[in-house]
Amino acid sequence: MPGTSGPSRHRQRRERAAAALGAQGCAALVVGPGSDLAYLTGYRIFATERLTALVLAADGTATLVLPGLEGPRAEAAAPDLTRREWAETDDPYALVAALVGGAGDIAIGDQLWSAFLLRLQDALAGRRFRPASDVTRALRMRKEPEELAALREVGASADRAFSRIRELEFSGRTEQELAADIAAALRAEGHDEVTFTIVASGPNGASPHHHTGDRRIARGDAVVLDFGGTRGWYCSDITRTVVVGEPDSELVRVHDLVRRAQEAGYGAARDGARACDVDAAARTVITEGGYGDRFIHRLGHGIGLDGHEHPYLVSSNEERLERGMAFSIEPGIYLPGRFGVRIEDIAAVGADGSAQPFNVADRGLTRVR
Ligand code: ZN
Ligand code: ZN
Ligand code: ZN
């Protein structure tokens, strides 16, 4: 809803979630600390051994069950929300069970620890549990204008960070040293938090989620840089592949292929397109270029409050893209023992039905020192 903020925005989201619960035959939604809770209430809290849970009944009644000591924090974040605070010796599971009421399934938070779910299953014996994402994914996939603005802003911040990073000295330094510089650049350009900084140099680039280590970067190395964090709670995620000095001819050829695959992904990611067809459009370019078996992951993932969320651009997903959906487009080619190349942007399906990039930093094979 344009122009709404704070409590009323969260109340509207809870109303939509409650309607979805009813439509899907669910009695209630129970979510713990994490992005579903933040999305529905604005309340953010780390998970601990003490149960915190929002219970949203299909009739729209919303209650936050929480340890009494967190009362002030919850009141400040979500003053409009009814709270049921439990004392250290109370049974919070009985509290949740009493609030669930009615017949029907219970939609349980995907990010709720199993330690809590197992106790809830005892307290609600005989009830059927389903993933909360059955209910929340349809809401969270369709971004509100404010959410798209937040993603655009955090994306621009990541782009500015890359402008700083490409000026850094790479040769002779370790991956960890570069990662520290990337984190500093993200913060300097407006990120509130840095979530990950992958620096995968030379042969390490062949592992898509390489754990940044103490390898010293050398001249001629391709270096995959994949980094992101949050600003205003929304996530960034960008990958660029750079080369230290002059690239060899295969690196140039592979990088060009990945770039063309990404462009094909952009071309296919239109309003109404199936997620699997977008993956296929990019994959076909790489397969025809002779590296099909070296593109070893899906093309992309949704992004928002979570760094990876629905919709997933993967060959098994026949879901159709819609205006307002945001996701990564990140083809890659990985050559074991040699190097890897990946190019990743965040994009969203815009008002004209085409995919608009939130990352516009130079996608070429950038030469670094
Ligand atoms: Zn990844
Ligand atoms: Zn990434
Ligand atoms: Zn990604």
Short mmCIF file of N, CA, C and O in Angstrom, two decimals, residues 122 206 245 265 293 333 344 367:
data_model
loop_
_atom_site.label_atom_id
_atom_site.label_comp_id
_atom_site.label_asym_id
_atom_site.label_seq_id
_atom_site.Cartn_x
_atom_site.Cartn_y
_atom_site.Cartn_z
N ASP A 122 3.59 -31.41 20.73
CA ASP A 122 3.06 -32.08 21.92
C ASP A 122 1.85 -31.32 22.47
O ASP A 122 0.83 -31.92 22.82
N ALA A 206 36.29 -21.76 -8.66
CA ALA A 206 35.49 -22.87 -9.18
C ALA A 206 34.49 -23.39 -8.14
O ALA A 206 33.63 -24.20 -8.46
N GLY A 245 45.48 -7.92 -13.64
CA GLY A 245 46.33 -7.76 -14.83
C GLY A 245 45.60 -8.21 -16.08
O GLY A 245 44.42 -7.91 -16.26
N GLY A 265 18.94 -14.02 -19.54
CA GLY A 265 18.09 -14.11 -18.34
C GLY A 265 17.26 -12.85 -18.17
O GLY A 265 16.04 -12.92 -17.93
N ASP A 293 27.66 -28.20 -18.64
CA ASP A 293 27.84 -29.02 -17.43
C ASP A 293 28.64 -28.29 -16.36
O ASP A 293 28.84 -28.81 -15.27
N ILE A 333 30.06 -20.04 -14.57
CA ILE A 333 30.78 -21.20 -15.14
C ILE A 333 31.95 -21.48 -14.22
O ILE A 333 32.70 -20.56 -13.85
N GLU A 344 26.35 -11.41 -11.13
CA GLU A 344 25.06 -11.41 -10.44
C GLU A 344 24.55 -9.99 -10.21
O GLU A 344 25.28 -9.14 -9.69
N ARG A 367 39.64 -5.13 -15.09
CA ARG A 367 41.06 -5.31 -14.78
C ARG A 367 41.38 -4.59 -13.47
O ARG A 367 41.08 -3.42 -13.33
#
